[in-house]
Coordinates of C-alpha atoms and ligand atoms in Angstrom, one line a residue:
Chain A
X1428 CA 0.0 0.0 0.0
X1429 CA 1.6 3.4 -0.6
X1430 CA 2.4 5.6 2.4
X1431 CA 1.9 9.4 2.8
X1432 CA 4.4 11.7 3.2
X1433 CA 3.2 14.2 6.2
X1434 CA 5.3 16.9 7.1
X1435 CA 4.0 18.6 10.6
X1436 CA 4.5 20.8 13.5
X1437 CA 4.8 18.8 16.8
X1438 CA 5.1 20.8 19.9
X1439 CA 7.0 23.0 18.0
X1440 CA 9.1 20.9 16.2
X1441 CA 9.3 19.9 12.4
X1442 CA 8.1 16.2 12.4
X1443 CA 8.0 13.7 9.0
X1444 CA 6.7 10.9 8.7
X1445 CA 5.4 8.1 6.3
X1446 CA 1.7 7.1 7.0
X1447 CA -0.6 4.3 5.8
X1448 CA -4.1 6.1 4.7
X1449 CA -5.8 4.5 7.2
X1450 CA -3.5 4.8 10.5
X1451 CA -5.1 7.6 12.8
X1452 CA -3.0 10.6 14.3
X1453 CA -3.1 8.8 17.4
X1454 CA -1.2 6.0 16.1
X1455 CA 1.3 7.9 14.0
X1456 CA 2.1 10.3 17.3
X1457 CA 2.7 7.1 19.6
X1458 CA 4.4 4.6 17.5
X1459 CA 6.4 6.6 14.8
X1460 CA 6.9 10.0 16.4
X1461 CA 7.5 7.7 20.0
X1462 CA 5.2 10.3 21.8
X1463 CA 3.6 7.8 24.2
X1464 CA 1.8 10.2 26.4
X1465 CA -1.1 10.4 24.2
X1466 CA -3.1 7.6 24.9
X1467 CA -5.2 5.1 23.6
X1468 CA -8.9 4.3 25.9
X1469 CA -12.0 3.4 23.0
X1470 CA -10.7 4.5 19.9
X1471 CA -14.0 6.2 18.8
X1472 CA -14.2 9.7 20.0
X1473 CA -15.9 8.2 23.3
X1474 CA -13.0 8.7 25.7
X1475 CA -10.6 11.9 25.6
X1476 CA -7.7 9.9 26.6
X1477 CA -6.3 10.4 22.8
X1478 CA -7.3 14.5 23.0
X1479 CA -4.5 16.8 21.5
X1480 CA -4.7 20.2 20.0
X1481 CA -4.3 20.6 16.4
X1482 CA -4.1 24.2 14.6
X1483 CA -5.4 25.8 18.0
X1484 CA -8.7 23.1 18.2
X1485 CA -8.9 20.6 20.8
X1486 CA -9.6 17.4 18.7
X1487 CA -9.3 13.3 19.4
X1488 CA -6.4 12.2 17.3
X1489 CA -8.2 9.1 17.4
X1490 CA -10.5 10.0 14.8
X1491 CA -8.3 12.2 12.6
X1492 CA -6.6 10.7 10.0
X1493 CA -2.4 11.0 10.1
X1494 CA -2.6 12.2 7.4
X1495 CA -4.7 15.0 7.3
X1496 CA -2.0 16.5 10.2
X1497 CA -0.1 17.5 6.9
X1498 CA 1.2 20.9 7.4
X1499 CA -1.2 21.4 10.6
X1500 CA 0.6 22.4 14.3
X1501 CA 0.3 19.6 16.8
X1502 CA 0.2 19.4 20.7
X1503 CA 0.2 17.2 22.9
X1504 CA 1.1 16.5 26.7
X1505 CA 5.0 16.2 26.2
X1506 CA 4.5 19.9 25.2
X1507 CA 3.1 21.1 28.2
X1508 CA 6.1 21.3 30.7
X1509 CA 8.2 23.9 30.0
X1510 CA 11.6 24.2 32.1
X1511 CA 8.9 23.3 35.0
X1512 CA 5.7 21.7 35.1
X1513 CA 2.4 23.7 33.7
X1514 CA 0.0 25.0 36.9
X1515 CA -2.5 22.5 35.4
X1516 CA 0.1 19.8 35.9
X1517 CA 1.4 20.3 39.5
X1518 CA -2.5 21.1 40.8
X1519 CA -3.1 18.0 39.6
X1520 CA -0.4 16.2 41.6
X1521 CA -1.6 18.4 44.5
X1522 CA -5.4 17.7 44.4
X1523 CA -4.3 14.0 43.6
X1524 CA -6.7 14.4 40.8
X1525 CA -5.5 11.2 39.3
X1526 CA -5.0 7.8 40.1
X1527 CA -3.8 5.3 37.7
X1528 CA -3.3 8.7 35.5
X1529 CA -4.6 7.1 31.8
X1530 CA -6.7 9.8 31.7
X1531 CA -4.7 12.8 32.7
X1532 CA -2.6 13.5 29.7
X1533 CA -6.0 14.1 27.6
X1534 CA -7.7 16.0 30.6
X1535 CA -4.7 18.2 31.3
X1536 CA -4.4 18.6 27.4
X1537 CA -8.4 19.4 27.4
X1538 CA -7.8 21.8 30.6
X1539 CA -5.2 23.6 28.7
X1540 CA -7.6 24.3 26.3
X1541 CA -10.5 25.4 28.2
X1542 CA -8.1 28.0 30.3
X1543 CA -7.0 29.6 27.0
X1544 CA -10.7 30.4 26.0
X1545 CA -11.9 31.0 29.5
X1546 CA -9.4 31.3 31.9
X1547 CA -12.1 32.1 34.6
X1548 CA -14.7 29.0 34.5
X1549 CA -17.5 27.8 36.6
X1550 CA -17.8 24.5 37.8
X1551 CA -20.7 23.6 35.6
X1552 CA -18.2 25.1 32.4
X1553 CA -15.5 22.7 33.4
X1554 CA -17.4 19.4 33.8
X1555 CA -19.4 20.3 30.3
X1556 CA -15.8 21.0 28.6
X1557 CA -14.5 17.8 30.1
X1558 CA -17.3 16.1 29.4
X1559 CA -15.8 14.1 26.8
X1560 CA -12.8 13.0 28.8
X1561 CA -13.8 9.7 30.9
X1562 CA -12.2 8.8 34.3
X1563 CA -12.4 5.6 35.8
X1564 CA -10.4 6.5 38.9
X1565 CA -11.1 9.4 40.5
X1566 CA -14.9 10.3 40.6
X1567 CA -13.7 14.1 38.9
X1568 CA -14.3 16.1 41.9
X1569 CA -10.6 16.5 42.6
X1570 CA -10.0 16.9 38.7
X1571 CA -12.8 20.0 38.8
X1572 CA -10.6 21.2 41.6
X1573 CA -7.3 21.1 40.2
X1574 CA -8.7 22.8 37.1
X1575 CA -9.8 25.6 39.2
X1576 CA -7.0 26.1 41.1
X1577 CA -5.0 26.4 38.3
X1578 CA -6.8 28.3 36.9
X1579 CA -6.9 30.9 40.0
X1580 CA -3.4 30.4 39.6
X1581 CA -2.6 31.2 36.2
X1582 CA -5.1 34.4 36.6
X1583 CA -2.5 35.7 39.7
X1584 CA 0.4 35.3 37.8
X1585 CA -1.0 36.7 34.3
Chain B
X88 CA -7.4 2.6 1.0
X89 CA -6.8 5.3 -1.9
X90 CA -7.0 8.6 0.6
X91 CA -8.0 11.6 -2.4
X92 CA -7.3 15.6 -1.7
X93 CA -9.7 17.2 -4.5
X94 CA -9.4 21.0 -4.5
X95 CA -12.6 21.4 -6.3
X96 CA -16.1 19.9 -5.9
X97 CA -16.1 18.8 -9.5
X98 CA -12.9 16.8 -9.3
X99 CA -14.5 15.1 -5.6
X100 CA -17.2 14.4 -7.7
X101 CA -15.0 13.2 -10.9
X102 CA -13.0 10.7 -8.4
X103 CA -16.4 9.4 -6.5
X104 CA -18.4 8.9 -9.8
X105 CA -15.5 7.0 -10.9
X106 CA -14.7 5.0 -7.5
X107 CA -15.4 1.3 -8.3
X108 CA -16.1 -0.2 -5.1
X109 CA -16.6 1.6 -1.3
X110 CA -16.9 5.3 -1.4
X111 CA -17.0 8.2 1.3
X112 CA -15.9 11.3 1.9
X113 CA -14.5 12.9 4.6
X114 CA -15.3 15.9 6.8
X115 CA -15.0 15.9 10.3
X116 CA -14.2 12.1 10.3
X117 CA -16.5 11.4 13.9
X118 CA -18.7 9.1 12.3
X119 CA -16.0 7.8 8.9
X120 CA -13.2 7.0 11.2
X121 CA -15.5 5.5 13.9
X122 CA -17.1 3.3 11.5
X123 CA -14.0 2.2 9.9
X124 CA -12.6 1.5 13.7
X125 CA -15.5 -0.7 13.8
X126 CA -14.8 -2.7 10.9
X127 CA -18.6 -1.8 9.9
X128 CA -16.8 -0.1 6.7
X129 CA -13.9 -0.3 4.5
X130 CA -13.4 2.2 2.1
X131 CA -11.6 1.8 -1.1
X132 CA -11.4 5.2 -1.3
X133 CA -12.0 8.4 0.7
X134 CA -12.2 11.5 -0.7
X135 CA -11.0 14.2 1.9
X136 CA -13.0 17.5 1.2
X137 CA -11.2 19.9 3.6
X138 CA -8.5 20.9 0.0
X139 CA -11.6 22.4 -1.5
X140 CA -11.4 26.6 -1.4
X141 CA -14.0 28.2 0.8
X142 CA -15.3 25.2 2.2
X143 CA -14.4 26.7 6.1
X144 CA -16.0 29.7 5.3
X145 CA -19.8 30.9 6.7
X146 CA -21.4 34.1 4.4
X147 CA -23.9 35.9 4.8
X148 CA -26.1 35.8 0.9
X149 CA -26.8 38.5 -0.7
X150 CA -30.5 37.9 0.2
X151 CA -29.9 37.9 4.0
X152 CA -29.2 33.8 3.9
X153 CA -26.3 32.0 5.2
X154 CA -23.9 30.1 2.7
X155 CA -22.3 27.5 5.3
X156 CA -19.1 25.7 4.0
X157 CA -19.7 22.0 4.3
X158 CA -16.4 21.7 6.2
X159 CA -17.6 24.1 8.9
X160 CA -17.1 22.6 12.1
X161 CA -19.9 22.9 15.2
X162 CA -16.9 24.8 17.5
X163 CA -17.3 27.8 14.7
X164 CA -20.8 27.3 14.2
X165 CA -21.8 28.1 18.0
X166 CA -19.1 30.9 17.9
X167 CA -20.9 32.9 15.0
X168 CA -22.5 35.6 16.2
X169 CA -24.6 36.4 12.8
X170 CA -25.8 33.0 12.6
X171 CA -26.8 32.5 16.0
X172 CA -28.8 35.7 16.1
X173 CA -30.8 34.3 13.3
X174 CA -30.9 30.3 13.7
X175 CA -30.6 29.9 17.1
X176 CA -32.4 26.2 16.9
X177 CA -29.9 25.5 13.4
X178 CA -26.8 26.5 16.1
X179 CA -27.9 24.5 19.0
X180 CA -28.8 21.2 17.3
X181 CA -25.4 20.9 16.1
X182 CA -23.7 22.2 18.9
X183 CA -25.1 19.1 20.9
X184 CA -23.3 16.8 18.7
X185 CA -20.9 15.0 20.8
X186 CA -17.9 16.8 23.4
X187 CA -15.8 19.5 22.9
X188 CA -13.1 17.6 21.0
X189 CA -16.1 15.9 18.0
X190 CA -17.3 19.7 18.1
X191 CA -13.6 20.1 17.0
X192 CA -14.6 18.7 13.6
X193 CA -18.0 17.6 12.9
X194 CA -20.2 18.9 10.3
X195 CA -23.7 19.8 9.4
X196 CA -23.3 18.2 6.3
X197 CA -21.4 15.1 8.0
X198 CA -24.3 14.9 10.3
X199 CA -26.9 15.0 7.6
X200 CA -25.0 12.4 4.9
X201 CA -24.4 9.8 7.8
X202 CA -27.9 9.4 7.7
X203 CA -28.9 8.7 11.4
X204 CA -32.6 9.6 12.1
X205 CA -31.2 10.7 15.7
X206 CA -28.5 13.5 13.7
X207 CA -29.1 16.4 16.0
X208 CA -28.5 18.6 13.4
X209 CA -31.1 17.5 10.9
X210 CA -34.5 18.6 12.9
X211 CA -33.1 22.3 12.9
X212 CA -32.0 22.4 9.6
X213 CA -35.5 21.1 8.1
X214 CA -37.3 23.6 10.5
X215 CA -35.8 26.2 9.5
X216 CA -36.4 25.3 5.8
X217 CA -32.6 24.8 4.7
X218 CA -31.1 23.4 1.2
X219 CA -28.2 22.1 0.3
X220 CA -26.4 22.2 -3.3
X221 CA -25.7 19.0 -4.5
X222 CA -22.8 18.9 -6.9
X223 CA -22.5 16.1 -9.3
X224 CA -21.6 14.2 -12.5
X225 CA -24.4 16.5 -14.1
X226 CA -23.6 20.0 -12.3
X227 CA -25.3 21.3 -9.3
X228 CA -28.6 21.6 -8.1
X229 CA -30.2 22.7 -4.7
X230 CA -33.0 21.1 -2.8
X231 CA -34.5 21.0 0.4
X232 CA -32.4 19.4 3.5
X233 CA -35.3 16.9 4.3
X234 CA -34.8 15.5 0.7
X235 CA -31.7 14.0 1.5
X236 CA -32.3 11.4 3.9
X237 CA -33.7 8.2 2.7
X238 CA -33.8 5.5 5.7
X239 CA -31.3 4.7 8.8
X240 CA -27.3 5.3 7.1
X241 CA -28.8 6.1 3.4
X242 CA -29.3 9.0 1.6
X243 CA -31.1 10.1 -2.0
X244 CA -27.4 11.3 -3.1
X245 CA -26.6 9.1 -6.1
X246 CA -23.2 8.0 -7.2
X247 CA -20.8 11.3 -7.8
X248 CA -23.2 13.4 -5.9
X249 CA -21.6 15.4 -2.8
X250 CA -23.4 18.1 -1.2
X251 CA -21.3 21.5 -1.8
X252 CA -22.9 24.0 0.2
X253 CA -25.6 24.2 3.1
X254 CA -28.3 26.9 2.7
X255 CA -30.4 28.5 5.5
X256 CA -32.8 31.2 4.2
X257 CA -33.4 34.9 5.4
X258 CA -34.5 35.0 8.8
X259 CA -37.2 37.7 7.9
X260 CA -38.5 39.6 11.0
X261 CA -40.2 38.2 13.8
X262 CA -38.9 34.9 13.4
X263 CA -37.2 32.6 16.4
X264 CA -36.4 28.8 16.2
X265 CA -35.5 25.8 18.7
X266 CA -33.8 22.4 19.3
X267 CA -34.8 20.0 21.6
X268 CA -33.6 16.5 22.2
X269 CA -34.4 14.0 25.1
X270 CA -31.1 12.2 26.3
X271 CA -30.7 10.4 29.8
X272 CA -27.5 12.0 30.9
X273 CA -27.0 15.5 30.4
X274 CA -24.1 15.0 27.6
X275 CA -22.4 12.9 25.2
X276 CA -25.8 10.5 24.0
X277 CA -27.3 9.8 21.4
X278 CA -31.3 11.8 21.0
X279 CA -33.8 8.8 21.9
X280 CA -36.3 11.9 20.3
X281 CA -35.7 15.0 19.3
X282 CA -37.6 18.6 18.0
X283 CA -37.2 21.6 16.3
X284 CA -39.6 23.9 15.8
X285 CA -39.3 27.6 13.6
X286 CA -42.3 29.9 13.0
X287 CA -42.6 33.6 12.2
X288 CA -45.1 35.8 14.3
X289 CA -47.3 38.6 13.2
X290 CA -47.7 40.7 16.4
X291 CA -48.8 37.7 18.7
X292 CA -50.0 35.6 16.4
X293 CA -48.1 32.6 14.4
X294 CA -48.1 33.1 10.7
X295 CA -45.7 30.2 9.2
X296 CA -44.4 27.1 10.9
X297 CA -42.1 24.2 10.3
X298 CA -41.8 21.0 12.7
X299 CA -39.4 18.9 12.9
X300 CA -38.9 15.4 14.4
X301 CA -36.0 13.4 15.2
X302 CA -35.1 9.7 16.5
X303 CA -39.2 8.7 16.0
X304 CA -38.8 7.3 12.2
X305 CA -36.3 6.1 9.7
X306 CA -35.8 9.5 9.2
X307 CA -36.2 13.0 10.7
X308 CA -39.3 13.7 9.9
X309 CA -41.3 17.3 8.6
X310 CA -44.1 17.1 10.4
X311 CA -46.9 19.2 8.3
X312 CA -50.2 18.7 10.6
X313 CA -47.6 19.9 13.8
X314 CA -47.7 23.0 12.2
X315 CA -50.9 23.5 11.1
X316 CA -51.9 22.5 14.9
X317 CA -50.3 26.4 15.7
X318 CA -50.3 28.4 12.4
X319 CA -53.1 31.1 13.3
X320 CA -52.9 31.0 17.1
X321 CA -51.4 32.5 19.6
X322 CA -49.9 29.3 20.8
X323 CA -52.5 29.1 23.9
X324 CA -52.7 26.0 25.4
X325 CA -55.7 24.6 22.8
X326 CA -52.9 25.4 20.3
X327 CA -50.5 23.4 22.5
X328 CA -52.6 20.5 22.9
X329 CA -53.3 20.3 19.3
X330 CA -49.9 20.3 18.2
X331 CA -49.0 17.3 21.7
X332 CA -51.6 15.3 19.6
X333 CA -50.1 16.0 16.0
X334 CA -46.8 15.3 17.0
X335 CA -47.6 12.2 18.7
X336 CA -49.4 11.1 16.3
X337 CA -46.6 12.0 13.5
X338 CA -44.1 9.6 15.2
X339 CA -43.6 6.2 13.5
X340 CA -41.0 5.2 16.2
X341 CA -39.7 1.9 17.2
X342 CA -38.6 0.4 20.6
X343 CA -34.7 0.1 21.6
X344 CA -32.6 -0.2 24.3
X345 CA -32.5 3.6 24.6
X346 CA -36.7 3.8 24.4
X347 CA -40.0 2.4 23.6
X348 CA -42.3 3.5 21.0
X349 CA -44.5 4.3 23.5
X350 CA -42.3 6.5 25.3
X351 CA -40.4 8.0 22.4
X352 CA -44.1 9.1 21.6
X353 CA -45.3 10.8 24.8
X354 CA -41.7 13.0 24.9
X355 CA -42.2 14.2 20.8
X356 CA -45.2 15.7 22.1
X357 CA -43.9 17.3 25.0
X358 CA -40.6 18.4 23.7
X359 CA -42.5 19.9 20.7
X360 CA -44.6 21.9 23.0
X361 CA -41.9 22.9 24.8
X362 CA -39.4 23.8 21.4
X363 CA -42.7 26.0 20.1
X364 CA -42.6 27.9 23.0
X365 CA -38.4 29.0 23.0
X366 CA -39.4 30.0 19.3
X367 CA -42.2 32.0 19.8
X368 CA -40.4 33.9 22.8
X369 CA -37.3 33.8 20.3
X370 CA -39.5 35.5 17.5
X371 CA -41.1 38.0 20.0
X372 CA -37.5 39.0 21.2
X373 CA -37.4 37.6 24.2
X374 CA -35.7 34.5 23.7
X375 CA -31.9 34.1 24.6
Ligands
FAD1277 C1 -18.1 10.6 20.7 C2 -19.1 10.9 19.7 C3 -20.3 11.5 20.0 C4 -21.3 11.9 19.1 N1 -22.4 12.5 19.5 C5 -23.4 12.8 18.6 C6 -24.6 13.4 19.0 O1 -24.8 13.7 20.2 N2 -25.5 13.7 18.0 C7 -25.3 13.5 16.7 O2 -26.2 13.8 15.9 N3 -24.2 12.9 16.3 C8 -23.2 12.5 17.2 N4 -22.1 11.9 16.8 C9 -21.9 11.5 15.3 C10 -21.1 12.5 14.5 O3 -20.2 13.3 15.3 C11 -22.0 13.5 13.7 O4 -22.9 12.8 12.9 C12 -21.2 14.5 12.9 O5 -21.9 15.6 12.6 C13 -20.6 13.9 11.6 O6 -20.0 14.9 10.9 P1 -18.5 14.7 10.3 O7 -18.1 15.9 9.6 O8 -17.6 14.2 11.3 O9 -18.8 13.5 9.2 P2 -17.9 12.5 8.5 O10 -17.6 11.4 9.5 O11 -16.7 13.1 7.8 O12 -18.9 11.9 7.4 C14 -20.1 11.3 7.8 C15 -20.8 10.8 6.5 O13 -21.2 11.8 5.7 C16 -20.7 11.7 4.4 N5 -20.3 13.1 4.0 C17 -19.6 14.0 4.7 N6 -19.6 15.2 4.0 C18 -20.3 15.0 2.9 C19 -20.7 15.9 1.9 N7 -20.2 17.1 1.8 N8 -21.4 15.4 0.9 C20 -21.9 14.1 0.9 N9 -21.6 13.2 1.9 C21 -20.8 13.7 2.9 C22 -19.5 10.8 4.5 O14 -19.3 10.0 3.3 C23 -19.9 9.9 5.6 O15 -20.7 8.8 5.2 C24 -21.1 11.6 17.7 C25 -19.8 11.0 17.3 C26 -18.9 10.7 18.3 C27 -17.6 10.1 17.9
FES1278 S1 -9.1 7.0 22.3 FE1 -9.8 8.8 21.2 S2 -11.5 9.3 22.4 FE2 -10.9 7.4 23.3
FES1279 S1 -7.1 8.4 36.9 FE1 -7.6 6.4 36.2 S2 -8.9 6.9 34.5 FE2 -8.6 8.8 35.4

């Protein structure tokens, strides 16, 4: 079968890469770019755990085609930590907002998003955001939390 | 797979006149890439439409319509000022496809060509009397959105036919329209019924109607006795009643794990009453 060439932007770097038609963005970013944090839970849109942000949208990579990535700006998790880790990131550790942690890279990535549009939320704007982002673990009330204390957070230091 | 980038409507529908075996195209992907997942199909080819010029693009017509690019996704939709002043129901529908992240990409016209008769989408659209333009091996024509479905997963489209453009008319004054759809959960389901309903007032009272209803037939359904029940009232509660018992009675719908035919009747009737009343408050200016 013949491959596609895709030339992209991943967290700010050049990537390129061959894909088969059919393999999913999700695929392509884990097993030929090596960028495990994106993860795999239903593979139909159900889940979140697969959510990244592609030209500034907040999208599952599992239902977007590698291949239509060509030329677009990709980000996921392993982007999110500068020198230090991102307010979303260390609430979370401090609300224990996680527990086996499949889930978190898509939430935080989802979180990210929400805080750029609306870096002032309500509860109820949160949990309808994140309402496409399933957790088995943690019941979400410590995940609304960490959100919002980011949040708060990010609002002092902007 | 052969995975096509056509940059013109006519060359999409060159290469799917010409596919010899399993055909789609590709907008947002939430119901292609989910059905490929699921082994339920395997295209031969798939003919992205995302290359084509303009097809991102919402304009206003020179007529006071809307011209919606057919790659328009619902994150854009429900962040259009313009067309949510004037479709309000059109807006909703679709912005209650799926989570933030399918809002990322799905489509109207994605919504309407997979065919469901639970596509949240489709009651606003016919409601509010939309077309699409169909462009094919023979040129393009326009016709009316409830045209296009033909049973559960089929539509009238015939081989080479893509649909090119939606269509939503003037919204005229004194207008207002509504979505409605019954889930269990307050997200991320699928409609076990759903309503719109549009109508334009003439100080209090209702001068044109459309009702629409989803998830109670093979298709969504235009539901002409519906609107007669409140064309010429004042949408008192005789009015109501009358169009409970034409809704209920318009519902062909059948029993599933998510409803029974029974139930899925009783809710048409009360989420019509309940989408007729947003519009008329909507028309009279008082509607969010
Ligand atoms: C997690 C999840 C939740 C969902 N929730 C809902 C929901 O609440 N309500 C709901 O109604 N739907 C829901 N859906 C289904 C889906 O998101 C919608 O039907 C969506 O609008 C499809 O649009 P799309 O652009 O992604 O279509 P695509 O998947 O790109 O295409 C769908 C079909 O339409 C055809 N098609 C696309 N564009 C055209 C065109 N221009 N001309 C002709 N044919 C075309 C394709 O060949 C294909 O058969 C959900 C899906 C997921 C994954
Ligand atoms: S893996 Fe993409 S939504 Fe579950
Ligand atoms: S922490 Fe286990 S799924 Fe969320």
């Amino acid at each position: 079968m013949t491959k596609i060439h895709v030339t992209t932007t991943v967290n700010g770097d050049p990537a390129e890469f061959l894909a088969d038609p059919r393999e999913t963005l999700l695929d392509a970013l884990r097993d030929q770019l090596g960028l495990t944090g994106t993860k795999e839970g239903c593979g139909t849109g159900d889940c979140g755990a697969c959510s990244v942000i592609v030209d500034g949208v907040l999208v599952c990579s599992c239902l977007m085609l590698a291949a239509e990535a060509e030329g677009k700006t990709v980000e996921t998790i392993e982007g999110m930590a500068g020198e230090e880790l991102h307010p979303l990131q260390r609430q979370f550790i401090e609300h224990a907002a996680l527990q086996c942690g499949f889930c978190t890279p898509g939430i935080l990535v989802a979180a990210k998003a929400l805080l750029e549009r609306n870096p002032d939320p309500t509860d109820t704007e949160i949990r309808y955001w994140l309402a496409g982002n399933l957790c088995r673990c943690t019941g979400y009330d410590k995940i609304i939390r960490a959100v919002q204390d980011a949040a708060a957070e990010m609002r002092g230091a902007a | 797979m052969r995975y096509h980038k056509p940059t013109s409507f006519t060359d999409a529908s060159a290469i799917a006149a010409a596919a010899p075996g399993t055909l789609r195209f590709l907008a947002g992907g939430t119901d292609v890439l989910v059905q490929m997942r699921a082994g339920m199909v395997q295209p031969d080819d798939l003919i992205d439409l995302k290359h084509i010029p303009d097809v991102g693009e919402i304009r206003q017509t020179a007529d006071g319509g809307w011209r919606i690019g057919i790659a328009v996704p619902g994150v854009v939709l429900g962040a259009h000022e313009g067309l949510k002043r004037d479709w309000p129901g059109v807006v909703e529908g679709m912005n209650l496809v799926g989570s933030t992240q399918v809002q990322g990409r799905a489509t109207l016209a994605g919504n309407l060509c997979n065919g469901s008769p639970a596509a949240d989408s489709v009651p606003g659209m016919i409601a509010a009397g939309a077309r699409v333009e169909v462009t094919g091996p023979k040129g393009s024509r326009e016709i009316a959105v409830e045209q296009i479905p033909a049973g559960p997963g089929k539509t009238n489209l015939t081989k080479g036919e893509l649909i090119s453009a939606i269509l939503l008319p003037p919204r005229g004054k004194n207008g207002g329209d509504a979505y409605l759809r019954f889930i269990p959960r307050t997200e991320m389901d699928i409609a076990v019924v759903g309503c719109a309903v549009n109508l334009r007032l003439d100080v209090d009272k209702i001068i044109e109607a459309r009702v629409a209803l989803g998830a109670v037939a093979p298709t969504v359904i235009l539901s002409e006795a519906a609107a007669r029940a409140i064309i010429g009232t004042t949408l008192d509660a005789s009015a109501l009643q009358a169009l409970t018992s034409a809704a209920e009675a318009g519902a062909k719908p059948i029993s599933d794990k998510r409803g029974t035919a029974e139930f899925r009747t009783e809710v048409v009737g009360v989420l019509a009453r309940r989408a007729a009343k947003i519009a008329y408050d909507r028309a009279k200016g008082q509607g969010k």
